[in-house]
Each structure stands twice: as C-alpha cells, then as structure tokens.
C-alpha cells in the first residue's frame, strides 16, 4: 500500500478541516485513505523545533510522499530531510522567497505545492480595517516571534501601516499566556484595532483569541474564515481548505507518476471576505454597506 507522510506544525483537532480537504483532493485522483492508501501522521503540536526530527522519522519510514503543512518552516524541514522522496506543501508564504522552490513555474528538485499567499494580502487587511473603522488611528499587530521569518514579516507590515497613515504597534505572542497578555496590553494602550498575523499557533487557539476579542470589545481582523465562524469579527484571506484540497490533488498526481519538478506551484486565486454580523452588533459597530456588499459570506 502507498504511504503518505503527513507533516504539520499544528495539532490534529484545530486543523481537522485542512486534513479533510487534503483527503478530498486525494479522492479526486482515485486515492482513499484505508483503501489503496495509508497516511502516517506527524504533528508538531506548535513546536517548530520538533519538525526536523519528525521529518526524518517519515524519511526513515520510507514513505512514498511527504505532505508539509502549517507554514514555510514545515516545508523547509521536509526539504532538508530528503532530496529524493516527493514533497507537496500547502503554505501561506512565498516559497521562492523562502528558498523552498527555485521558481513558481519550475520548482525544481523533489518539491512543489500550493501557496495561499497569506503574507502578500496583509496590506489589504489593513485597508479593510480602515474601511471598517474610518476613525481608527492605531492598530496592534500580533505576531508569533518563534517563526523564522518573524522580523522581516513584521517590518514589512509596519511599513505598510505607516504608508496608510496608521500608527502600528507590535505585540509578540507565541503561546496562550502571551496571546492573553497581548490583548490585555492592547486594551491598556487604548489601541483601536488588532490585526492577527496568520499562524498555526493562532489557528489552534482560535477559540481563546475570539473570546479575548469579544470580551475586550476589540475589532480584530483575521486571515482565515475559521476565526470568524468561531465568533471573530472579520477575515480576509485565501481559502485554506481549497489550498489543501489542491495539494491533495497534486499528491495524487505524483503518486500516479507525475514529477514534482513538472508541476508548477499553484497560487491561490480564491479569496474570501467573511464578516460576522452578530459580533459586529455585539461590538457596537455599524458596518459600511459597501463592505457588506463585497463580503463573500456574512454570518448572521
């Protein structure tokens, strides 16, 4: 039986929808887990430093293919572990910029996948915050300092905020305690709104984040609809589920004989603006009609 090694920086529960989407992609190419295919799971539980060892474990298991999800750090760990076993990734970062592939059209080597451009859309998220809160002058950026690209990502976003005339302040949060402390500090500093950078750690703790957002009454924009479904105010980003489905399709094509180097990296084209109307009313916000009209989904 063919064996796929699943390598992810997060935890199983919060990322179950992504796994289901990956399975759907495999099914589109004729592969069913437990039928003609098996998956061997390695979850880092938000411990990025565990990823290299988990990747080596999968290589030692002699898996047929490795899937890498939950950030560029996972894809890099898989790439460092093997130059022969095919690798398919689903990440929000630019894989060329991070040295994962040579180019989008010709990735090269044994690796390809899907980029859902979570980093590239952050300036657009700031613009949406301004449209939602035209009187806002300050914004808090909450980011995970444990990410390898932390400094560059934050500096670029702070520069984007300055260009829009917003005073941005950074708050570092890499675990539950730090997330709670960051929101408390935002309230203490009387900052108008929060932008949460995309991160598997935040996906795993979306219920905590949403509870802080609503209890402190802080308008917050997220990068994935899962936060808004859980009760957050607004999100803008690519469909992560669709990206994982496409990665599943690529994995199936490789299992049927395609070479990773011949499969261009897919860039997501499906972006979602999701608004939770109930949360907006709880926060006492009157949403601009133009913003509501553009929303792909409004949760009542």
PDB file of C-alpha atoms in Angstrom:
ATOM      1  CA  UNK A   1       0.000   0.000   0.000  1.00  0.00           C
ATOM      2  CA  UNK A   2       1.177   3.516  -0.808  1.00  0.00           C
ATOM      3  CA  UNK A   3       2.128   5.547   2.252  1.00  0.00           C
ATOM      4  CA  UNK A   4       1.939   9.354   2.599  1.00  0.00           C
ATOM      5  CA  UNK A   5       3.752  11.022   5.458  1.00  0.00           C
ATOM      6  CA  UNK A   6       1.693  13.903   6.877  1.00  0.00           C
ATOM      7  CA  UNK A   7       3.918  16.552   8.483  1.00  0.00           C
ATOM      8  CA  UNK A   8       2.228  19.535  10.138  1.00  0.00           C
ATOM      9  CA  UNK A   9       3.368  22.148  12.637  1.00  0.00           C
ATOM     10  CA  UNK A  10      -0.002  22.281  14.383  1.00  0.00           C
ATOM     11  CA  UNK A  11      -2.347  19.951  16.263  1.00  0.00           C
ATOM     12  CA  UNK A  12      -4.902  17.461  14.882  1.00  0.00           C
ATOM     13  CA  UNK A  13      -8.132  18.922  16.306  1.00  0.00           C
ATOM     14  CA  UNK A  14      -7.923  22.550  15.124  1.00  0.00           C
ATOM     15  CA  UNK A  15      -6.588  21.504  11.700  1.00  0.00           C
ATOM     16  CA  UNK A  16      -9.001  18.633  11.041  1.00  0.00           C
ATOM     17  CA  UNK A  17     -10.793  20.609   8.300  1.00  0.00           C
ATOM     18  CA  UNK A  18      -7.494  21.031   6.423  1.00  0.00           C
ATOM     19  CA  UNK A  19      -6.839  17.302   6.669  1.00  0.00           C
ATOM     20  CA  UNK A  20     -10.349  16.555   5.380  1.00  0.00           C
ATOM     21  CA  UNK A  21      -9.744  18.875   2.423  1.00  0.00           C
ATOM     22  CA  UNK A  22      -6.453  17.127   1.632  1.00  0.00           C
ATOM     23  CA  UNK A  23      -8.281  13.785   1.673  1.00  0.00           C
ATOM     24  CA  UNK A  24     -10.877  15.186  -0.747  1.00  0.00           C
ATOM     25  CA  UNK A  25      -8.106  16.146  -3.148  1.00  0.00           C
ATOM     26  CA  UNK A  26      -6.634  12.661  -2.951  1.00  0.00           C
ATOM     27  CA  UNK A  27     -10.084  11.173  -3.605  1.00  0.00           C
ATOM     28  CA  UNK A  28     -10.411  13.289  -6.765  1.00  0.00           C
ATOM     29  CA  UNK A  29      -7.398  11.413  -8.139  1.00  0.00           C
ATOM     30  CA  UNK A  30      -8.641   7.996  -7.019  1.00  0.00           C
ATOM     31  CA  UNK A  31      -6.862   7.549  -3.670  1.00  0.00           C
ATOM     32  CA  UNK A  32      -8.774   6.730  -0.496  1.00  0.00           C
ATOM     33  CA  UNK A  33      -7.171   6.504   2.937  1.00  0.00           C
ATOM     34  CA  UNK A  34      -7.646   2.984   4.267  1.00  0.00           C
ATOM     35  CA  UNK A  35      -8.391   1.698   0.758  1.00  0.00           C
ATOM     36  CA  UNK A  36      -5.458   1.995  -1.624  1.00  0.00           C
ATOM     37  CA  UNK A  37      -3.535   4.490   0.521  1.00  0.00           C
ATOM     38  CA  UNK A  38      -2.335   4.990   4.110  1.00  0.00           C
ATOM     39  CA  UNK A  39      -1.286   8.160   5.934  1.00  0.00           C
ATOM     40  CA  UNK A  40       1.369   8.293   8.634  1.00  0.00           C
ATOM     41  CA  UNK A  41       0.822  11.386  10.802  1.00  0.00           C
ATOM     42  CA  UNK A  42       3.412  13.627  12.437  1.00  0.00           C
ATOM     43  CA  UNK A  43       2.016  16.645  14.318  1.00  0.00           C
ATOM     44  CA  UNK A  44       4.493  19.073  15.890  1.00  0.00           C
ATOM     45  CA  UNK A  45       1.843  20.472  18.292  1.00  0.00           C
ATOM     46  CA  UNK A  46       3.130  24.016  17.603  1.00  0.00           C
ATOM     47  CA  UNK A  47       6.690  23.021  18.487  1.00  0.00           C
ATOM     48  CA  UNK A  48       8.541  24.241  15.403  1.00  0.00           C
ATOM     49  CA  UNK A  49      11.830  22.865  16.723  1.00  0.00           C
ATOM     50  CA  UNK A  50      10.362  19.336  16.557  1.00  0.00           C
ATOM     51  CA  UNK A  51       9.752  19.467  12.803  1.00  0.00           C
ATOM     52  CA  UNK A  52      13.235  18.404  11.585  1.00  0.00           C
ATOM     53  CA  UNK A  53      13.144  15.267  13.753  1.00  0.00           C
ATOM     54  CA  UNK A  54       9.578  14.432  12.693  1.00  0.00           C
ATOM     55  CA  UNK A  55      10.559  14.867   9.037  1.00  0.00           C
ATOM     56  CA  UNK A  56      13.485  12.489   9.490  1.00  0.00           C
ATOM     57  CA  UNK A  57      11.117   9.990  11.116  1.00  0.00           C
ATOM     58  CA  UNK A  58       8.987   9.950   7.988  1.00  0.00           C
ATOM     59  CA  UNK A  59      12.028   9.510   5.756  1.00  0.00           C
ATOM     60  CA  UNK A  60      13.137   6.547   7.863  1.00  0.00           C
ATOM     61  CA  UNK A  61       9.648   5.092   7.447  1.00  0.00           C
ATOM     62  CA  UNK A  62      10.344   5.143   3.706  1.00  0.00           C
ATOM     63  CA  UNK A  63       7.078   6.904   2.879  1.00  0.00           C
ATOM     64  CA  UNK A  64       6.089   7.277  -0.758  1.00  0.00           C
ATOM     65  CA  UNK A  65       5.454  11.021  -0.456  1.00  0.00           C
ATOM     66  CA  UNK A  66       5.573  13.713   2.249  1.00  0.00           C
ATOM     67  CA  UNK A  67       2.926  16.383   2.661  1.00  0.00           C
ATOM     68  CA  UNK A  68       4.093  19.511   4.538  1.00  0.00           C
ATOM     69  CA  UNK A  69       1.556  21.929   6.034  1.00  0.00           C
ATOM     70  CA  UNK A  70       1.380  24.598   8.691  1.00  0.00           C
ATOM     71  CA  UNK A  71       3.888  27.135   7.411  1.00  0.00           C
ATOM     72  CA  UNK A  72       7.092  27.501   5.449  1.00  0.00           C
ATOM     73  CA  UNK A  73       9.063  26.113   8.404  1.00  0.00           C
ATOM     74  CA  UNK A  74       7.392  22.713   7.815  1.00  0.00           C
ATOM     75  CA  UNK A  75       8.200  22.697   4.111  1.00  0.00           C
ATOM     76  CA  UNK A  76      11.822  23.620   4.845  1.00  0.00           C
ATOM     77  CA  UNK A  77      12.101  20.813   7.418  1.00  0.00           C
ATOM     78  CA  UNK A  78      10.802  18.287   4.886  1.00  0.00           C
ATOM     79  CA  UNK A  79      13.109  19.595   2.169  1.00  0.00           C
ATOM     80  CA  UNK A  80      16.120  19.326   4.477  1.00  0.00           C
ATOM     81  CA  UNK A  81      15.225  15.754   5.371  1.00  0.00           C
ATOM     82  CA  UNK A  82      15.158  14.317   1.854  1.00  0.00           C
ATOM     83  CA  UNK A  83      16.171  15.170  -1.696  1.00  0.00           C
ATOM     84  CA  UNK A  84      14.541  12.089  -3.236  1.00  0.00           C
ATOM     85  CA  UNK A  85      11.109  11.493  -1.668  1.00  0.00           C
ATOM     86  CA  UNK A  86       8.496  13.736  -3.369  1.00  0.00           C
ATOM     87  CA  UNK A  87       7.186  16.588  -1.203  1.00  0.00           C
ATOM     88  CA  UNK A  88       3.943  18.544  -1.605  1.00  0.00           C
ATOM     89  CA  UNK A  89       3.341  21.616   0.567  1.00  0.00           C
ATOM     90  CA  UNK A  90       0.463  23.970   1.370  1.00  0.00           C
ATOM     91  CA  UNK A  91       1.760  27.209   2.907  1.00  0.00           C
ATOM     92  CA  UNK A  92       0.855  30.881   3.144  1.00  0.00           C
ATOM     93  CA  UNK A  93       4.341  32.227   2.433  1.00  0.00           C
ATOM     94  CA  UNK A  94       6.148  32.849  -0.843  1.00  0.00           C
ATOM     95  CA  UNK A  95       8.025  29.561  -1.459  1.00  0.00           C
ATOM     96  CA  UNK A  96      10.545  31.201  -3.795  1.00  0.00           C
ATOM     97  CA  UNK A  97      11.444  33.930  -1.346  1.00  0.00           C
ATOM     98  CA  UNK A  98      11.934  31.382   1.431  1.00  0.00           C
ATOM     99  CA  UNK A  99      14.163  29.122  -0.658  1.00  0.00           C
ATOM    100  CA  UNK A 100      11.706  26.228  -0.845  1.00  0.00           C
ATOM    101  CA  UNK A 101      11.491  26.147  -4.653  1.00  0.00           C
ATOM    102  CA  UNK A 102      13.542  27.676  -7.459  1.00  0.00           C
ATOM    103  CA  UNK A 103      10.538  29.320  -9.126  1.00  0.00           C
ATOM    104  CA  UNK A 104       6.762  29.021  -9.285  1.00  0.00           C
ATOM    105  CA  UNK A 105       6.716  27.642 -12.852  1.00  0.00           C
ATOM    106  CA  UNK A 106       9.700  25.322 -12.413  1.00  0.00           C
ATOM    107  CA  UNK A 107      10.005  24.443  -8.736  1.00  0.00           C
ATOM    108  CA  UNK A 108      12.941  22.089  -9.321  1.00  0.00           C
ATOM    109  CA  UNK A 109      14.048  19.140  -7.251  1.00  0.00           C
ATOM    110  CA  UNK A 110      11.570  16.929  -5.414  1.00  0.00           C
ATOM    111  CA  UNK A 111       9.153  19.573  -4.092  1.00  0.00           C
ATOM    112  CA  UNK A 112       6.078  21.511  -5.243  1.00  0.00           C
ATOM    113  CA  UNK A 113       2.738  22.553  -3.803  1.00  0.00           C
ATOM    114  CA  UNK A 114       0.304  25.376  -3.145  1.00  0.00           C
ATOM    115  CA  UNK A 115       0.830  28.898  -1.795  1.00  0.00           C
ATOM    116  CA  UNK A 116      -2.282  30.620  -0.442  1.00  0.00           C
ATOM    117  CA  UNK A 117      -0.484  33.975  -0.177  1.00  0.00           C
ATOM    118  CA  UNK A 118      -1.306  34.783   3.463  1.00  0.00           C
ATOM    119  CA  UNK A 119       1.697  37.120   3.634  1.00  0.00           C
ATOM    120  CA  UNK A 120       1.026  39.029   0.415  1.00  0.00           C
ATOM    121  CA  UNK A 121      -2.519  40.055   1.388  1.00  0.00           C
ATOM    122  CA  UNK A 122      -1.650  41.693   4.734  1.00  0.00           C
ATOM    123  CA  UNK A 123      -1.633  45.259   3.339  1.00  0.00           C
ATOM    124  CA  UNK A 124      -5.143  44.571   2.018  1.00  0.00           C
ATOM    125  CA  UNK A 125      -6.170  43.524   5.532  1.00  0.00           C
ATOM    126  CA  UNK A 126      -5.018  46.901   6.833  1.00  0.00           C
ATOM    127  CA  UNK A 127      -7.076  48.651   4.153  1.00  0.00           C
ATOM    128  CA  UNK A 128     -10.153  46.664   5.192  1.00  0.00           C
ATOM    129  CA  UNK A 129      -9.618  47.700   8.802  1.00  0.00           C
ATOM    130  CA  UNK A 130      -9.519  51.332   7.704  1.00  0.00           C
ATOM    131  CA  UNK A 131     -12.743  50.894   5.748  1.00  0.00           C
ATOM    132  CA  UNK A 132     -14.381  49.207   8.706  1.00  0.00           C
ATOM    133  CA  UNK A 133     -13.091  51.775  11.206  1.00  0.00           C
ATOM    134  CA  UNK A 134     -12.508  55.048   9.327  1.00  0.00           C
ATOM    135  CA  UNK A 135     -11.689  56.917  12.555  1.00  0.00           C
ATOM    136  CA  UNK A 136      -9.077  54.382  13.679  1.00  0.00           C
ATOM    137  CA  UNK A 137      -5.607  55.851  14.102  1.00  0.00           C
ATOM    138  CA  UNK A 138      -3.783  52.958  15.782  1.00  0.00           C
ATOM    139  CA  UNK A 139      -3.547  49.244  15.065  1.00  0.00           C
ATOM    140  CA  UNK A 140      -1.926  46.418  17.002  1.00  0.00           C
ATOM    141  CA  UNK A 141      -0.086  43.725  15.077  1.00  0.00           C
ATOM    142  CA  UNK A 142       0.017  40.438  16.987  1.00  0.00           C
ATOM    143  CA  UNK A 143       2.676  38.063  15.667  1.00  0.00           C
ATOM    144  CA  UNK A 144       4.420  34.856  16.712  1.00  0.00           C
ATOM    145  CA  UNK A 145       8.111  35.637  17.431  1.00  0.00           C
ATOM    146  CA  UNK A 146       9.013  31.943  17.117  1.00  0.00           C
ATOM    147  CA  UNK A 147       8.555  31.995  13.351  1.00  0.00           C
ATOM    148  CA  UNK A 148      11.824  32.080  11.380  1.00  0.00           C
ATOM    149  CA  UNK A 149      10.572  34.946   9.170  1.00  0.00           C
ATOM    150  CA  UNK A 150       9.198  36.959  12.094  1.00  0.00           C
ATOM    151  CA  UNK A 151      11.386  40.068  11.767  1.00  0.00           C
ATOM    152  CA  UNK A 152      11.032  40.583   8.041  1.00  0.00           C
ATOM    153  CA  UNK A 153       7.274  39.908   8.009  1.00  0.00           C
ATOM    154  CA  UNK A 154       6.605  42.343  10.846  1.00  0.00           C
ATOM    155  CA  UNK A 155       8.813  45.117   9.442  1.00  0.00           C
ATOM    156  CA  UNK A 156       7.071  44.935   6.074  1.00  0.00           C
ATOM    157  CA  UNK A 157       3.642  45.111   7.682  1.00  0.00           C
ATOM    158  CA  UNK A 158       4.590  48.034   9.919  1.00  0.00           C
ATOM    159  CA  UNK A 159       5.834  49.878   6.839  1.00  0.00           C
ATOM    160  CA  UNK A 160       2.515  49.194   5.076  1.00  0.00           C
ATOM    161  CA  UNK A 161       0.613  50.574   8.069  1.00  0.00           C
ATOM    162  CA  UNK A 162       2.725  53.730   8.059  1.00  0.00           C
ATOM    163  CA  UNK A 163       2.036  54.229   4.349  1.00  0.00           C
ATOM    164  CA  UNK A 164      -1.698  54.139   5.126  1.00  0.00           C
ATOM    165  CA  UNK A 165      -1.311  56.677   7.903  1.00  0.00           C
ATOM    166  CA  UNK A 166      -1.812  54.172  10.713  1.00  0.00           C
ATOM    167  CA  UNK A 167       0.331  54.048  13.837  1.00  0.00           C
ATOM    168  CA  UNK A 168       1.108  50.341  14.242  1.00  0.00           C
ATOM    169  CA  UNK A 169       2.435  48.706  17.379  1.00  0.00           C
ATOM    170  CA  UNK A 170       3.838  45.175  17.587  1.00  0.00           C
ATOM    171  CA  UNK A 171       2.813  42.664  20.256  1.00  0.00           C
ATOM    172  CA  UNK A 172       4.627  39.321  20.390  1.00  0.00           C
ATOM    173  CA  UNK A 173       2.637  36.205  21.237  1.00  0.00           C
ATOM    174  CA  UNK A 174       3.730  32.601  20.723  1.00  0.00           C
ATOM    175  CA  UNK A 175       1.588  30.743  23.279  1.00  0.00           C
ATOM    176  CA  UNK A 176      -1.695  31.039  25.186  1.00  0.00           C
ATOM    177  CA  UNK A 177      -0.292  33.151  28.020  1.00  0.00           C
ATOM    178  CA  UNK A 178       1.363  35.578  25.607  1.00  0.00           C
ATOM    179  CA  UNK A 179      -1.790  35.850  23.495  1.00  0.00           C
ATOM    180  CA  UNK A 180      -3.847  36.786  26.562  1.00  0.00           C
ATOM    181  CA  UNK A 181      -1.175  39.245  27.684  1.00  0.00           C
ATOM    182  CA  UNK A 182      -1.058  40.835  24.224  1.00  0.00           C
ATOM    183  CA  UNK A 183      -4.801  41.534  24.171  1.00  0.00           C
ATOM    184  CA  UNK A 184      -4.667  42.931  27.703  1.00  0.00           C
ATOM    185  CA  UNK A 185      -1.822  45.235  26.637  1.00  0.00           C
ATOM    186  CA  UNK A 186      -3.785  46.365  23.568  1.00  0.00           C
ATOM    187  CA  UNK A 187      -6.634  47.438  25.839  1.00  0.00           C
ATOM    188  CA  UNK A 188      -4.246  49.172  28.231  1.00  0.00           C
ATOM    189  CA  UNK A 189      -2.663  51.094  25.342  1.00  0.00           C
ATOM    190  CA  UNK A 190      -6.136  52.031  24.014  1.00  0.00           C
ATOM    191  CA  UNK A 191      -5.357  50.807  20.523  1.00  0.00           C
ATOM    192  CA  UNK A 192      -8.244  50.966  18.058  1.00  0.00           C
ATOM    193  CA  UNK A 193      -7.972  47.593  16.296  1.00  0.00           C
ATOM    194  CA  UNK A 194      -5.962  44.381  16.003  1.00  0.00           C
ATOM    195  CA  UNK A 195      -4.509  42.535  13.025  1.00  0.00           C
ATOM    196  CA  UNK A 196      -3.627  38.922  13.773  1.00  0.00           C
ATOM    197  CA  UNK A 197      -0.901  37.550  11.528  1.00  0.00           C
ATOM    198  CA  UNK A 198      -1.637  34.102  10.141  1.00  0.00           C
ATOM    199  CA  UNK A 199      -0.022  31.367  12.199  1.00  0.00           C
ATOM    200  CA  UNK A 200      -0.792  27.707  13.021  1.00  0.00           C
ATOM    201  CA  UNK A 201      -0.464  28.592  16.718  1.00  0.00           C
ATOM    202  CA  UNK A 202      -3.311  31.087  16.351  1.00  0.00           C
ATOM    203  CA  UNK A 203      -5.427  28.641  14.360  1.00  0.00           C
ATOM    204  CA  UNK A 204      -5.052  26.098  17.158  1.00  0.00           C
ATOM    205  CA  UNK A 205      -6.169  28.714  19.695  1.00  0.00           C
ATOM    206  CA  UNK A 206      -8.867  30.486  17.740  1.00  0.00           C
ATOM    207  CA  UNK A 207     -11.495  29.982  20.462  1.00  0.00           C
ATOM    208  CA  UNK A 208      -9.248  31.707  23.006  1.00  0.00           C
ATOM    209  CA  UNK A 209      -8.487  34.545  20.597  1.00  0.00           C
ATOM    210  CA  UNK A 210     -12.143  35.087  19.740  1.00  0.00           C
ATOM    211  CA  UNK A 211     -13.125  35.106  23.419  1.00  0.00           C
ATOM    212  CA  UNK A 212     -10.492  37.778  24.122  1.00  0.00           C
ATOM    213  CA  UNK A 213     -11.547  39.794  21.076  1.00  0.00           C
ATOM    214  CA  UNK A 214     -15.202  39.862  22.167  1.00  0.00           C
ATOM    215  CA  UNK A 215     -14.711  40.199  25.928  1.00  0.00           C
ATOM    216  CA  UNK A 216     -12.351  43.158  25.457  1.00  0.00           C
ATOM    217  CA  UNK A 217     -14.506  44.518  22.578  1.00  0.00           C
ATOM    218  CA  UNK A 218     -11.507  44.942  20.258  1.00  0.00           C
ATOM    219  CA  UNK A 219     -12.252  44.895  16.498  1.00  0.00           C
ATOM    220  CA  UNK A 220      -9.896  42.279  15.074  1.00  0.00           C
ATOM    221  CA  UNK A 221      -9.175  41.136  11.536  1.00  0.00           C
ATOM    222  CA  UNK A 222      -8.024  37.575  10.886  1.00  0.00           C
ATOM    223  CA  UNK A 223      -6.627  35.796   7.842  1.00  0.00           C
ATOM    224  CA  UNK A 224      -8.937  32.758   7.862  1.00  0.00           C
ATOM    225  CA  UNK A 225     -12.696  32.325   7.968  1.00  0.00           C
ATOM    226  CA  UNK A 226     -12.379  29.729  10.751  1.00  0.00           C
ATOM    227  CA  UNK A 227     -11.825  32.545  13.255  1.00  0.00           C
ATOM    228  CA  UNK A 228     -14.953  34.357  12.090  1.00  0.00           C
ATOM    229  CA  UNK A 229     -17.035  31.193  12.159  1.00  0.00           C
ATOM    230  CA  UNK A 230     -15.844  30.795  15.763  1.00  0.00           C
ATOM    231  CA  UNK A 231     -17.118  34.306  16.559  1.00  0.00           C
ATOM    232  CA  UNK A 232     -14.438  36.694  15.327  1.00  0.00           C
ATOM    233  CA  UNK A 233     -15.389  39.921  13.567  1.00  0.00           C
ATOM    234  CA  UNK A 234     -13.856  39.817  10.092  1.00  0.00           C
ATOM    235  CA  UNK A 235     -11.369  37.868   8.000  1.00  0.00           C
ATOM    236  CA  UNK A 236      -9.764  38.205   4.623  1.00  0.00           C
ATOM    237  CA  UNK A 237      -7.645  35.537   3.016  1.00  0.00           C
ATOM    238  CA  UNK A 238      -7.419  32.673   0.614  1.00  0.00           C
ATOM    239  CA  UNK A 239      -9.495  29.573   1.169  1.00  0.00           C
ATOM    240  CA  UNK A 240      -7.138  27.340   3.172  1.00  0.00           C
ATOM    241  CA  UNK A 241      -9.448  24.379   2.615  1.00  0.00           C
ATOM    242  CA  UNK A 242      -9.219  24.834  -1.156  1.00  0.00           C
ATOM    243  CA  UNK A 243      -5.415  25.075  -0.945  1.00  0.00           C
ATOM    244  CA  UNK A 244      -5.217  21.792   0.966  1.00  0.00           C
ATOM    245  CA  UNK A 245      -7.601  20.162  -1.499  1.00  0.00           C
ATOM    246  CA  UNK A 246      -5.371  21.257  -4.385  1.00  0.00           C
ATOM    247  CA  UNK A 247      -2.356  19.884  -2.508  1.00  0.00           C
ATOM    248  CA  UNK A 248      -4.190  16.573  -2.215  1.00  0.00           C
ATOM    249  CA  UNK A 249      -4.775  16.575  -5.964  1.00  0.00           C
ATOM    250  CA  UNK A 250      -1.062  17.220  -6.581  1.00  0.00           C
ATOM    251  CA  UNK A 251      -0.139  14.394  -4.198  1.00  0.00           C
ATOM    252  CA  UNK A 252      -2.427  12.049  -6.118  1.00  0.00           C
ATOM    253  CA  UNK A 253      -0.947  13.086  -9.459  1.00  0.00           C
ATOM    254  CA  UNK A 254       2.570  12.407  -8.154  1.00  0.00           C
ATOM    255  CA  UNK A 255       1.507   9.007  -6.842  1.00  0.00           C
ATOM    256  CA  UNK A 256       0.289   8.274 -10.368  1.00  0.00           C
ATOM    257  CA  UNK A 257       3.676   9.111 -11.856  1.00  0.00           C
ATOM    258  CA  UNK A 258       3.966  12.885 -12.247  1.00  0.00           C
ATOM    259  CA  UNK A 259       7.232  14.506 -11.169  1.00  0.00           C
ATOM    260  CA  UNK A 260       7.170  17.380  -8.656  1.00  0.00           C
ATOM    261  CA  UNK A 261       9.546  19.404 -10.819  1.00  0.00           C
ATOM    262  CA  UNK A 262       6.999  19.301 -13.664  1.00  0.00           C
ATOM    263  CA  UNK A 263       4.119  20.602 -11.514  1.00  0.00           C
ATOM    264  CA  UNK A 264       4.152  24.418 -11.140  1.00  0.00           C
ATOM    265  CA  UNK A 265       3.482  25.801  -7.692  1.00  0.00           C
ATOM    266  CA  UNK A 266      -0.189  26.775  -7.512  1.00  0.00           C
ATOM    267  CA  UNK A 267      -1.009  30.272  -6.292  1.00  0.00           C
ATOM    268  CA  UNK A 268      -4.439  30.608  -4.723  1.00  0.00           C
ATOM    269  CA  UNK A 269      -6.928  32.705  -6.654  1.00  0.00           C
ATOM    270  CA  UNK A 270      -9.920  32.181  -4.363  1.00  0.00           C
ATOM    271  CA  UNK A 271     -10.003  34.845  -1.630  1.00  0.00           C
ATOM    272  CA  UNK A 272     -12.746  35.236   0.949  1.00  0.00           C
ATOM    273  CA  UNK A 273     -14.014  38.276   2.835  1.00  0.00           C
ATOM    274  CA  UNK A 274     -16.058  36.950   5.754  1.00  0.00           C
ATOM    275  CA  UNK A 275     -17.937  39.098   8.277  1.00  0.00           C
ATOM    276  CA  UNK A 276     -19.705  38.050  11.465  1.00  0.00           C
ATOM    277  CA  UNK A 277     -22.706  40.386  11.724  1.00  0.00           C
ATOM    278  CA  UNK A 278     -23.640  39.190  15.208  1.00  0.00           C
ATOM    279  CA  UNK A 279     -20.145  40.020  16.509  1.00  0.00           C
ATOM    280  CA  UNK A 280     -20.271  43.434  14.836  1.00  0.00           C
ATOM    281  CA  UNK A 281     -23.517  44.201  16.683  1.00  0.00           C
ATOM    282  CA  UNK A 282     -22.018  42.965  19.955  1.00  0.00           C
ATOM    283  CA  UNK A 283     -19.085  45.344  19.442  1.00  0.00           C
ATOM    284  CA  UNK A 284     -21.474  48.185  18.597  1.00  0.00           C
ATOM    285  CA  UNK A 285     -20.128  48.594  15.078  1.00  0.00           C
ATOM    286  CA  UNK A 286     -22.152  49.875  12.155  1.00  0.00           C
ATOM    287  CA  UNK A 287     -20.673  48.176   9.110  1.00  0.00           C
ATOM    288  CA  UNK A 288     -20.325  50.169   5.872  1.00  0.00           C
ATOM    289  CA  UNK A 289     -22.871  48.919   3.288  1.00  0.00           C
ATOM    290  CA  UNK A 290     -20.136  48.817   0.645  1.00  0.00           C
ATOM    291  CA  UNK A 291     -18.117  46.420   2.813  1.00  0.00           C
ATOM    292  CA  UNK A 292     -21.099  44.168   3.448  1.00  0.00           C
ATOM    293  CA  UNK A 293     -21.915  44.130  -0.255  1.00  0.00           C
ATOM    294  CA  UNK A 294     -18.412  42.860  -1.088  1.00  0.00           C
ATOM    295  CA  UNK A 295     -18.420  40.132   1.558  1.00  0.00           C
ATOM    296  CA  UNK A 296     -18.291  36.581   0.250  1.00  0.00           C
ATOM    297  CA  UNK A 297     -20.014  35.382   3.410  1.00  0.00           C
ATOM    298  CA  UNK A 298     -21.961  37.194   6.123  1.00  0.00           C
ATOM    299  CA  UNK A 299     -22.554  35.180   9.270  1.00  0.00           C
ATOM    300  CA  UNK A 300     -25.781  36.166  10.990  1.00  0.00           C
TER     301      UNK A 300
END
